[in-house]
């Protein structure tokens, strides 16, 4: 007999998290004997707690298919981490009430490391609270910091966007450097891990090709060494392109972005490694600079998604449903890379207990000895992930995005305070 | 008998200035009876003054064709404005020496308003210094502020990029706003004219659709009114997206970006309307914010060029050569829009004297009455310019760009000090 499924998006969204949603929903539709309706949480897990459910079964096949090329989180995401069952028993009991009220027996949670922890806790409900639930985590994070899986869906598209943007902006500054800007700084995401910054390095392929420096959170920032390299690049190549991670930090752990900028009122000014670093360049070397902060643009840039990433994002969604149907509780479909070339990948289930709350940083041998670039091993790892283009359809000059009806499921339970 | 041509790129580069170069070069190659070799100035007009010429005739047809999809200025650009002939007679005489030494009788100058002024002055050499030269200006500027022409090549692609990025980032913040970021600020180029900011408004189409505010340089910034609107958007739609021009300024003309930020050392911090505005939001309303500064990324984003823009950029390059061959000195091929729909355009020559040193600002009736959005008239003007996609070819996950040999022409003259 078929039971219903619950799907929720969690944490920072990506250009392809909706492709995973598409994979989950389409796979559920292919198994009407096991899975009845798919309900999506409005704003993630909060939607389950507050019983704000979107009836995805009422969306047309076309609208669901369009999720594959729509960035952002179509059902709403949230940053909300459930504490352990002992501390927050009321919340877990509420989840079960909602699941029971709507005959939900499958739980698909689409998120990163923190979310994997939530999913793991939900997967334990079955045992601890005696409700039959199969919980599967669908991996997603632009930060690429999930363990076990070879890469995280969402990352490949940011990587392609940052590598392309670095290449394009480098051509711009190269044309202007004789009489104008000498240094260009691009700030990219990655508070703890430098994977996205590393992707910027794909824009150049050899000695002197931009970017001339990559600044990782994993390597303590050494102002003198960085400025010496910037000066060298400007004197040797005429200009210098720097890709810097938002998480760049000093030896003592202080973020560059937090280190002392104040506004007109003396308030500490948060954010902006790029302007901070550009200011140092001006101060120490006197060069004219430009800087860009890609922020949400990078993780929403579905127009330049990696086809490999889109395919993998869809595949982990689809695989999550297959695992659930096989009764594999507390698992995550992980991407495994086969050894050798050409690049080949497949999906293998991994136990959530090995994934939750662990971060995967750049291995030291992916970062060049001087700490300011990537190695061939890193390039070999990254390049397959940005392969292929998967341009969305365009209408009237702009990308077409999914228009969902988002019918709400009728509520059956009393209100619940978060 | 055939004479040689000189081509130079000037001022800030664009995603499609090389498409104009491609148009000039390919058109010259189609007229071997009139035009011999094409020499490009290395770093713009400076290359002519210093006799650093690139022999474009030695580039393969394939390399020249690849210029059509390569951003930046392939031959190098510069910010260098020739003063009037009376003041800088030596420079003009030097130009003629170089032109004479290399049998250059056609001068194609690819730039914006300042460059049109230089081109106009060069066009007067023929008469004032008795050297037979035909000078044609090839329009280019992301700022879209050239007069006479309906739009400027380079603008349509930035407009498409900013509209798309605004759409994508808006989907991102819309998914997160329930528990996280409420306000997103995107800073775009346009120091004097708000055309690029206006393009951001194409992302939304009706009441409540993001962006909720557009801040133009043409409208004095009123902090209270802006904050009231931001607050309204957050309270009504859950979030607020703002597109702000780098040229946003107060009633007294002070740029927001210059208004008082200081770094840790008390130095005035330049640049960054987006962080400044985001800081105001935090201070006045307390909302969590994110901000992005697109900077060079926007004007180099050839991967998302408007097909209309690419076509027009090529066409003005080609038309410049036709005009030169017809002996039309001191002209610029301008884009003319036919009345009515569907959008149709053609090229008409316009006298440089009417173009040089004039800026075209947003007409007041393109900006909504409250000064924080665009009107239907503006939308009707902008939409045709972002139509069509012209994706570059990709190799190994990244856009393919032109690889030029850039053979230098042998110098025949003594050095010249700029």
PDB file of N, CA, C and O in Angstrom, chain B residues 47-107:
ATOM      1  N   UNK B  47      49.100  53.026 -28.757  1.00  0.00           N
ATOM      2  CA  UNK B  47      49.840  52.214 -29.714  1.00  0.00           C
ATOM      3  C   UNK B  47      50.176  52.979 -30.985  1.00  0.00           C
ATOM      4  O   UNK B  47      51.221  52.746 -31.608  1.00  0.00           O
ATOM      5  N   UNK B  48      49.299  53.898 -31.368  1.00  0.00           N
ATOM      6  CA  UNK B  48      49.584  54.713 -32.552  1.00  0.00           C
ATOM      7  C   UNK B  48      50.686  55.718 -32.217  1.00  0.00           C
ATOM      8  O   UNK B  48      51.625  55.928 -32.999  1.00  0.00           O
ATOM      9  N   UNK B  49      50.593  56.338 -31.052  1.00  0.00           N
ATOM     10  CA  UNK B  49      51.581  57.356 -30.672  1.00  0.00           C
ATOM     11  C   UNK B  49      52.968  56.751 -30.491  1.00  0.00           C
ATOM     12  O   UNK B  49      53.976  57.338 -30.867  1.00  0.00           O
ATOM     13  N   UNK B  50      53.014  55.539 -29.901  1.00  0.00           N
ATOM     14  CA  UNK B  50      54.316  54.920 -29.633  1.00  0.00           C
ATOM     15  C   UNK B  50      54.751  53.992 -30.772  1.00  0.00           C
ATOM     16  O   UNK B  50      55.778  53.335 -30.677  1.00  0.00           O
ATOM     17  N   UNK B  51      53.961  53.977 -31.819  1.00  0.00           N
ATOM     18  CA  UNK B  51      54.230  53.111 -32.985  1.00  0.00           C
ATOM     19  C   UNK B  51      54.280  51.637 -32.585  1.00  0.00           C
ATOM     20  O   UNK B  51      55.080  50.871 -33.120  1.00  0.00           O
ATOM     21  N   UNK B  52      53.424  51.270 -31.647  1.00  0.00           N
ATOM     22  CA  UNK B  52      53.311  49.850 -31.311  1.00  0.00           C
ATOM     23  C   UNK B  52      52.061  49.314 -31.990  1.00  0.00           C
ATOM     24  O   UNK B  52      50.956  49.422 -31.464  1.00  0.00           O
ATOM     25  N   UNK B  53      52.264  48.785 -33.178  1.00  0.00           N
ATOM     26  CA  UNK B  53      51.153  48.351 -34.014  1.00  0.00           C
ATOM     27  C   UNK B  53      51.134  46.829 -34.129  1.00  0.00           C
ATOM     28  O   UNK B  53      52.187  46.194 -34.248  1.00  0.00           O
ATOM     29  N   UNK B  54      49.937  46.285 -34.076  1.00  0.00           N
ATOM     30  CA  UNK B  54      49.769  44.836 -34.245  1.00  0.00           C
ATOM     31  C   UNK B  54      49.286  44.584 -35.674  1.00  0.00           C
ATOM     32  O   UNK B  54      48.322  45.212 -36.132  1.00  0.00           O
ATOM     33  N   UNK B  55      49.971  43.700 -36.375  1.00  0.00           N
ATOM     34  CA  UNK B  55      49.617  43.426 -37.773  1.00  0.00           C
ATOM     35  C   UNK B  55      48.482  42.394 -37.820  1.00  0.00           C
ATOM     36  O   UNK B  55      48.718  41.181 -37.839  1.00  0.00           O
ATOM     37  N   UNK B  56      47.267  42.919 -37.879  1.00  0.00           N
ATOM     38  CA  UNK B  56      46.093  42.048 -37.834  1.00  0.00           C
ATOM     39  C   UNK B  56      45.969  41.228 -39.119  1.00  0.00           C
ATOM     40  O   UNK B  56      45.345  40.164 -39.133  1.00  0.00           O
ATOM     41  N   UNK B  57      46.579  41.696 -40.178  1.00  0.00           N
ATOM     42  CA  UNK B  57      46.466  40.955 -41.445  1.00  0.00           C
ATOM     43  C   UNK B  57      47.144  39.591 -41.337  1.00  0.00           C
ATOM     44  O   UNK B  57      46.877  38.704 -42.138  1.00  0.00           O
ATOM     45  N   UNK B  58      48.001  39.432 -40.328  1.00  0.00           N
ATOM     46  CA  UNK B  58      48.665  38.141 -40.158  1.00  0.00           C
ATOM     47  C   UNK B  58      47.878  37.187 -39.247  1.00  0.00           C
ATOM     48  O   UNK B  58      48.327  36.057 -39.011  1.00  0.00           O
ATOM     49  N   UNK B  59      46.731  37.644 -38.746  1.00  0.00           N
ATOM     50  CA  UNK B  59      45.902  36.740 -37.938  1.00  0.00           C
ATOM     51  C   UNK B  59      45.067  35.858 -38.869  1.00  0.00           C
ATOM     52  O   UNK B  59      44.578  36.328 -39.904  1.00  0.00           O
ATOM     53  N   UNK B  60      44.866  34.623 -38.477  1.00  0.00           N
ATOM     54  CA  UNK B  60      44.057  33.712 -39.301  1.00  0.00           C
ATOM     55  C   UNK B  60      42.593  34.134 -39.291  1.00  0.00           C
ATOM     56  O   UNK B  60      42.134  34.827 -38.377  1.00  0.00           O
ATOM     57  N   UNK B  61      41.860  33.697 -40.301  1.00  0.00           N
ATOM     58  CA  UNK B  61      40.411  33.951 -40.337  1.00  0.00           C
ATOM     59  C   UNK B  61      39.732  33.388 -39.093  1.00  0.00           C
ATOM     60  O   UNK B  61      38.799  33.983 -38.552  1.00  0.00           O
ATOM     61  N   UNK B  62      40.210  32.239 -38.623  1.00  0.00           N
ATOM     62  CA  UNK B  62      39.611  31.599 -37.453  1.00  0.00           C
ATOM     63  C   UNK B  62      39.811  32.458 -36.206  1.00  0.00           C
ATOM     64  O   UNK B  62      38.894  32.645 -35.404  1.00  0.00           O
ATOM     65  N   UNK B  63      41.030  32.973 -36.046  1.00  0.00           N
ATOM     66  CA  UNK B  63      41.317  33.799 -34.869  1.00  0.00           C
ATOM     67  C   UNK B  63      40.459  35.062 -34.897  1.00  0.00           C
ATOM     68  O   UNK B  63      39.915  35.477 -33.867  1.00  0.00           O
ATOM     69  N   UNK B  64      40.333  35.649 -36.087  1.00  0.00           N
ATOM     70  CA  UNK B  64      39.517  36.863 -36.201  1.00  0.00           C
ATOM     71  C   UNK B  64      38.050  36.536 -35.905  1.00  0.00           C
ATOM     72  O   UNK B  64      37.371  37.274 -35.172  1.00  0.00           O
ATOM     73  N   UNK B  65      37.566  35.421 -36.424  1.00  0.00           N
ATOM     74  CA  UNK B  65      36.169  35.037 -36.181  1.00  0.00           C
ATOM     75  C   UNK B  65      35.917  34.806 -34.691  1.00  0.00           C
ATOM     76  O   UNK B  65      34.833  35.114 -34.183  1.00  0.00           O
ATOM     77  N   UNK B  66      36.924  34.304 -33.992  1.00  0.00           N
ATOM     78  CA  UNK B  66      36.771  34.020 -32.557  1.00  0.00           C
ATOM     79  C   UNK B  66      36.656  35.299 -31.731  1.00  0.00           C
ATOM     80  O   UNK B  66      36.198  35.274 -30.586  1.00  0.00           O
ATOM     81  N   UNK B  67      37.069  36.425 -32.314  1.00  0.00           N
ATOM     82  CA  UNK B  67      36.904  37.701 -31.595  1.00  0.00           C
ATOM     83  C   UNK B  67      35.440  37.965 -31.291  1.00  0.00           C
ATOM     84  O   UNK B  67      35.099  38.632 -30.325  1.00  0.00           O
ATOM     85  N   UNK B  68      34.577  37.447 -32.158  1.00  0.00           N
ATOM     86  CA  UNK B  68      33.143  37.688 -31.990  1.00  0.00           C
ATOM     87  C   UNK B  68      32.623  37.169 -30.649  1.00  0.00           C
ATOM     88  O   UNK B  68      31.628  37.678 -30.145  1.00  0.00           O
ATOM     89  N   UNK B  69      33.274  36.178 -30.103  1.00  0.00           N
ATOM     90  CA  UNK B  69      32.788  35.640 -28.824  1.00  0.00           C
ATOM     91  C   UNK B  69      33.816  35.757 -27.696  1.00  0.00           C
ATOM     92  O   UNK B  69      33.774  34.986 -26.735  1.00  0.00           O
ATOM     93  N   UNK B  70      34.707  36.724 -27.826  1.00  0.00           N
ATOM     94  CA  UNK B  70      35.744  36.918 -26.798  1.00  0.00           C
ATOM     95  C   UNK B  70      35.560  38.257 -26.092  1.00  0.00           C
ATOM     96  O   UNK B  70      35.578  39.304 -26.753  1.00  0.00           O
ATOM     97  N   UNK B  71      35.377  38.254 -24.767  1.00  0.00           N
ATOM     98  CA  UNK B  71      35.205  39.534 -24.066  1.00  0.00           C
ATOM     99  C   UNK B  71      36.544  40.247 -23.847  1.00  0.00           C
ATOM    100  O   UNK B  71      37.597  39.703 -24.162  1.00  0.00           O
ATOM    101  N   UNK B  72      36.462  41.440 -23.283  1.00  0.00           N
ATOM    102  CA  UNK B  72      37.673  42.239 -23.065  1.00  0.00           C
ATOM    103  C   UNK B  72      38.098  42.908 -24.355  1.00  0.00           C
ATOM    104  O   UNK B  72      37.417  42.802 -25.387  1.00  0.00           O
ATOM    105  N   UNK B  73      39.194  43.595 -24.311  1.00  0.00           N
ATOM    106  CA  UNK B  73      39.717  44.265 -25.510  1.00  0.00           C
ATOM    107  C   UNK B  73      40.940  43.516 -25.987  1.00  0.00           C
ATOM    108  O   UNK B  73      42.002  43.586 -25.376  1.00  0.00           O
ATOM    109  N   UNK B  74      40.798  42.805 -27.099  1.00  0.00           N
ATOM    110  CA  UNK B  74      41.836  41.861 -27.519  1.00  0.00           C
ATOM    111  C   UNK B  74      43.168  42.539 -27.834  1.00  0.00           C
ATOM    112  O   UNK B  74      44.228  41.925 -27.699  1.00  0.00           O
ATOM    113  N   UNK B  75      43.114  43.817 -28.255  1.00  0.00           N
ATOM    114  CA  UNK B  75      44.366  44.490 -28.636  1.00  0.00           C
ATOM    115  C   UNK B  75      44.859  45.428 -27.541  1.00  0.00           C
ATOM    116  O   UNK B  75      45.853  46.112 -27.695  1.00  0.00           O
ATOM    117  N   UNK B  76      44.131  45.443 -26.437  1.00  0.00           N
ATOM    118  CA  UNK B  76      44.463  46.371 -25.352  1.00  0.00           C
ATOM    119  C   UNK B  76      43.741  47.680 -25.576  1.00  0.00           C
ATOM    120  O   UNK B  76      43.637  48.171 -26.704  1.00  0.00           O
ATOM    121  N   UNK B  77      43.205  48.217 -24.490  1.00  0.00           N
ATOM    122  CA  UNK B  77      42.507  49.488 -24.574  1.00  0.00           C
ATOM    123  C   UNK B  77      43.259  50.493 -23.693  1.00  0.00           C
ATOM    124  O   UNK B  77      44.266  50.147 -23.078  1.00  0.00           O
ATOM    125  N   UNK B  78      42.800  51.714 -23.656  1.00  0.00           N
ATOM    126  CA  UNK B  78      43.422  52.672 -22.740  1.00  0.00           C
ATOM    127  C   UNK B  78      42.464  53.808 -22.442  1.00  0.00           C
ATOM    128  O   UNK B  78      41.486  54.015 -23.145  1.00  0.00           O
ATOM    129  N   UNK B  79      42.738  54.459 -21.350  1.00  0.00           N
ATOM    130  CA  UNK B  79      42.026  55.693 -21.036  1.00  0.00           C
ATOM    131  C   UNK B  79      43.011  56.816 -21.318  1.00  0.00           C
ATOM    132  O   UNK B  79      43.904  57.088 -20.523  1.00  0.00           O
ATOM    133  N   UNK B  80      42.885  57.443 -22.472  1.00  0.00           N
ATOM    134  CA  UNK B  80      43.840  58.469 -22.859  1.00  0.00           C
ATOM    135  C   UNK B  80      43.122  59.402 -23.815  1.00  0.00           C
ATOM    136  O   UNK B  80      42.704  58.993 -24.896  1.00  0.00           O
ATOM    137  N   UNK B  81      42.938  60.633 -23.379  1.00  0.00           N
ATOM    138  CA  UNK B  81      42.165  61.576 -24.188  1.00  0.00           C
ATOM    139  C   UNK B  81      43.102  62.619 -24.769  1.00  0.00           C
ATOM    140  O   UNK B  81      43.818  63.295 -24.034  1.00  0.00           O
ATOM    141  N   UNK B  82      43.101  62.707 -26.074  1.00  0.00           N
ATOM    142  CA  UNK B  82      43.923  63.738 -26.721  1.00  0.00           C
ATOM    143  C   UNK B  82      43.292  65.107 -26.478  1.00  0.00           C
ATOM    144  O   UNK B  82      42.082  65.272 -26.616  1.00  0.00           O
ATOM    145  N   UNK B  83      44.126  66.066 -26.103  1.00  0.00           N
ATOM    146  CA  UNK B  83      43.601  67.438 -25.967  1.00  0.00           C
ATOM    147  C   UNK B  83      43.462  68.053 -27.357  1.00  0.00           C
ATOM    148  O   UNK B  83      43.724  67.411 -28.370  1.00  0.00           O
ATOM    149  N   UNK B  84      43.101  69.326 -27.410  1.00  0.00           N
ATOM    150  CA  UNK B  84      42.877  69.921 -28.732  1.00  0.00           C
ATOM    151  C   UNK B  84      44.198  70.112 -29.480  1.00  0.00           C
ATOM    152  O   UNK B  84      45.277  70.080 -28.893  1.00  0.00           O
ATOM    153  N   UNK B  85      44.067  70.259 -30.746  1.00  0.00           N
ATOM    154  CA  UNK B  85      45.246  70.294 -31.614  1.00  0.00           C
ATOM    155  C   UNK B  85      46.180  71.449 -31.255  1.00  0.00           C
ATOM    156  O   UNK B  85      47.405  71.305 -31.271  1.00  0.00           O
ATOM    157  N   UNK B  86      45.622  72.576 -30.854  1.00  0.00           N
ATOM    158  CA  UNK B  86      46.452  73.724 -30.518  1.00  0.00           C
ATOM    159  C   UNK B  86      47.360  73.393 -29.319  1.00  0.00           C
ATOM    160  O   UNK B  86      48.543  73.699 -29.307  1.00  0.00           O
ATOM    161  N   UNK B  87      46.809  72.740 -28.305  1.00  0.00           N
ATOM    162  CA  UNK B  87      47.578  72.431 -27.091  1.00  0.00           C
ATOM    163  C   UNK B  87      48.566  71.287 -27.296  1.00  0.00           C
ATOM    164  O   UNK B  87      49.692  71.332 -26.818  1.00  0.00           O
ATOM    165  N   UNK B  88      48.125  70.264 -28.001  1.00  0.00           N
ATOM    166  CA  UNK B  88      48.937  69.051 -28.144  1.00  0.00           C
ATOM    167  C   UNK B  88      49.344  68.787 -29.584  1.00  0.00           C
ATOM    168  O   UNK B  88      49.249  67.662 -30.062  1.00  0.00           O
ATOM    169  N   UNK B  89      49.797  69.829 -30.234  1.00  0.00           N
ATOM    170  CA  UNK B  89      50.131  69.714 -31.651  1.00  0.00           C
ATOM    171  C   UNK B  89      51.142  68.590 -31.903  1.00  0.00           C
ATOM    172  O   UNK B  89      51.044  67.855 -32.883  1.00  0.00           O
ATOM    173  N   UNK B  90      52.112  68.454 -30.978  1.00  0.00           N
ATOM    174  CA  UNK B  90      53.159  67.432 -31.161  1.00  0.00           C
ATOM    175  C   UNK B  90      52.566  66.029 -31.253  1.00  0.00           C
ATOM    176  O   UNK B  90      53.017  65.200 -32.046  1.00  0.00           O
ATOM    177  N   UNK B  91      51.531  65.768 -30.450  1.00  0.00           N
ATOM    178  CA  UNK B  91      50.921  64.433 -30.489  1.00  0.00           C
ATOM    179  C   UNK B  91      50.207  64.182 -31.807  1.00  0.00           C
ATOM    180  O   UNK B  91      50.292  63.092 -32.373  1.00  0.00           O
ATOM    181  N   UNK B  92      49.526  65.190 -32.281  1.00  0.00           N
ATOM    182  CA  UNK B  92      48.824  65.019 -33.560  1.00  0.00           C
ATOM    183  C   UNK B  92      49.814  64.858 -34.706  1.00  0.00           C
ATOM    184  O   UNK B  92      49.621  64.064 -35.620  1.00  0.00           O
ATOM    185  N   UNK B  93      50.884  65.620 -34.622  1.00  0.00           N
ATOM    186  CA  UNK B  93      51.897  65.495 -35.678  1.00  0.00           C
ATOM    187  C   UNK B  93      52.534  64.111 -35.650  1.00  0.00           C
ATOM    188  O   UNK B  93      52.828  63.524 -36.691  1.00  0.00           O
ATOM    189  N   UNK B  94      52.710  63.608 -34.441  1.00  0.00           N
ATOM    190  CA  UNK B  94      53.257  62.263 -34.304  1.00  0.00           C
ATOM    191  C   UNK B  94      52.301  61.230 -34.919  1.00  0.00           C
ATOM    192  O   UNK B  94      52.725  60.314 -35.639  1.00  0.00           O
ATOM    193  N   UNK B  95      51.031  61.394 -34.658  1.00  0.00           N
ATOM    194  CA  UNK B  95      50.054  60.470 -35.244  1.00  0.00           C
ATOM    195  C   UNK B  95      50.210  60.442 -36.756  1.00  0.00           C
ATOM    196  O   UNK B  95      50.242  59.378 -37.381  1.00  0.00           O
ATOM    197  N   UNK B  96      50.331  61.620 -37.329  1.00  0.00           N
ATOM    198  CA  UNK B  96      50.442  61.683 -38.791  1.00  0.00           C
ATOM    199  C   UNK B  96      51.743  61.058 -39.277  1.00  0.00           C
ATOM    200  O   UNK B  96      51.754  60.330 -40.282  1.00  0.00           O
ATOM    201  N   UNK B  97      52.808  61.287 -38.528  1.00  0.00           N
ATOM    202  CA  UNK B  97      54.080  60.638 -38.889  1.00  0.00           C
ATOM    203  C   UNK B  97      53.924  59.123 -38.933  1.00  0.00           C
ATOM    204  O   UNK B  97      54.390  58.461 -39.855  1.00  0.00           O
ATOM    205  N   UNK B  98      53.271  58.599 -37.874  1.00  0.00           N
ATOM    206  CA  UNK B  98      53.092  57.142 -37.800  1.00  0.00           C
ATOM    207  C   UNK B  98      52.181  56.661 -38.929  1.00  0.00           C
ATOM    208  O   UNK B  98      52.477  55.681 -39.614  1.00  0.00           O
ATOM    209  N   UNK B  99      51.108  57.394 -39.147  1.00  0.00           N
ATOM    210  CA  UNK B  99      50.177  56.995 -40.210  1.00  0.00           C
ATOM    211  C   UNK B  99      50.874  57.031 -41.571  1.00  0.00           C
ATOM    212  O   UNK B  99      50.725  56.134 -42.391  1.00  0.00           O
ATOM    213  N   UNK B 100      51.658  58.081 -41.767  1.00  0.00           N
ATOM    214  CA  UNK B 100      52.352  58.225 -43.044  1.00  0.00           C
ATOM    215  C   UNK B 100      53.373  57.102 -43.212  1.00  0.00           C
ATOM    216  O   UNK B 100      53.454  56.471 -44.277  1.00  0.00           O
ATOM    217  N   UNK B 101      54.111  56.823 -42.133  1.00  0.00           N
ATOM    218  CA  UNK B 101      55.157  55.791 -42.201  1.00  0.00           C
ATOM    219  C   UNK B 101      54.573  54.423 -42.546  1.00  0.00           C
ATOM    220  O   UNK B 101      55.232  53.593 -43.165  1.00  0.00           O
ATOM    221  N   UNK B 102      53.322  54.203 -42.141  1.00  0.00           N
ATOM    222  CA  UNK B 102      52.714  52.879 -42.370  1.00  0.00           C
ATOM    223  C   UNK B 102      51.566  52.941 -43.378  1.00  0.00           C
ATOM    224  O   UNK B 102      50.748  52.029 -43.439  1.00  0.00           O
ATOM    225  N   UNK B 103      51.518  54.013 -44.110  1.00  0.00           N
ATOM    226  CA  UNK B 103      50.506  54.191 -45.162  1.00  0.00           C
ATOM    227  C   UNK B 103      49.080  53.968 -44.646  1.00  0.00           C
ATOM    228  O   UNK B 103      48.254  53.305 -45.286  1.00  0.00           O
ATOM    229  N   UNK B 104      48.814  54.507 -43.466  1.00  0.00           N
ATOM    230  CA  UNK B 104      47.482  54.362 -42.863  1.00  0.00           C
ATOM    231  C   UNK B 104      46.608  55.541 -43.289  1.00  0.00           C
ATOM    232  O   UNK B 104      46.938  56.695 -43.007  1.00  0.00           O
ATOM    233  N   UNK B 105      45.500  55.244 -43.942  1.00  0.00           N
ATOM    234  CA  UNK B 105      44.593  56.305 -44.386  1.00  0.00           C
ATOM    235  C   UNK B 105      43.181  56.152 -43.805  1.00  0.00           C
ATOM    236  O   UNK B 105      42.321  56.978 -44.056  1.00  0.00           O
ATOM    237  N   UNK B 106      42.978  55.037 -43.094  1.00  0.00           N
ATOM    238  CA  UNK B 106      41.667  54.797 -42.465  1.00  0.00           C
ATOM    239  C   UNK B 106      41.870  54.658 -40.958  1.00  0.00           C
ATOM    240  O   UNK B 106      42.734  53.889 -40.514  1.00  0.00           O
ATOM    241  N   UNK B 107      41.084  55.371 -40.205  1.00  0.00           N
ATOM    242  CA  UNK B 107      41.222  55.369 -38.754  1.00  0.00           C
ATOM    243  C   UNK B 107      39.886  54.953 -38.139  1.00  0.00           C
ATOM    244  O   UNK B 107      38.883  55.652 -38.284  1.00  0.00           O
TER     245      UNK B 107
END
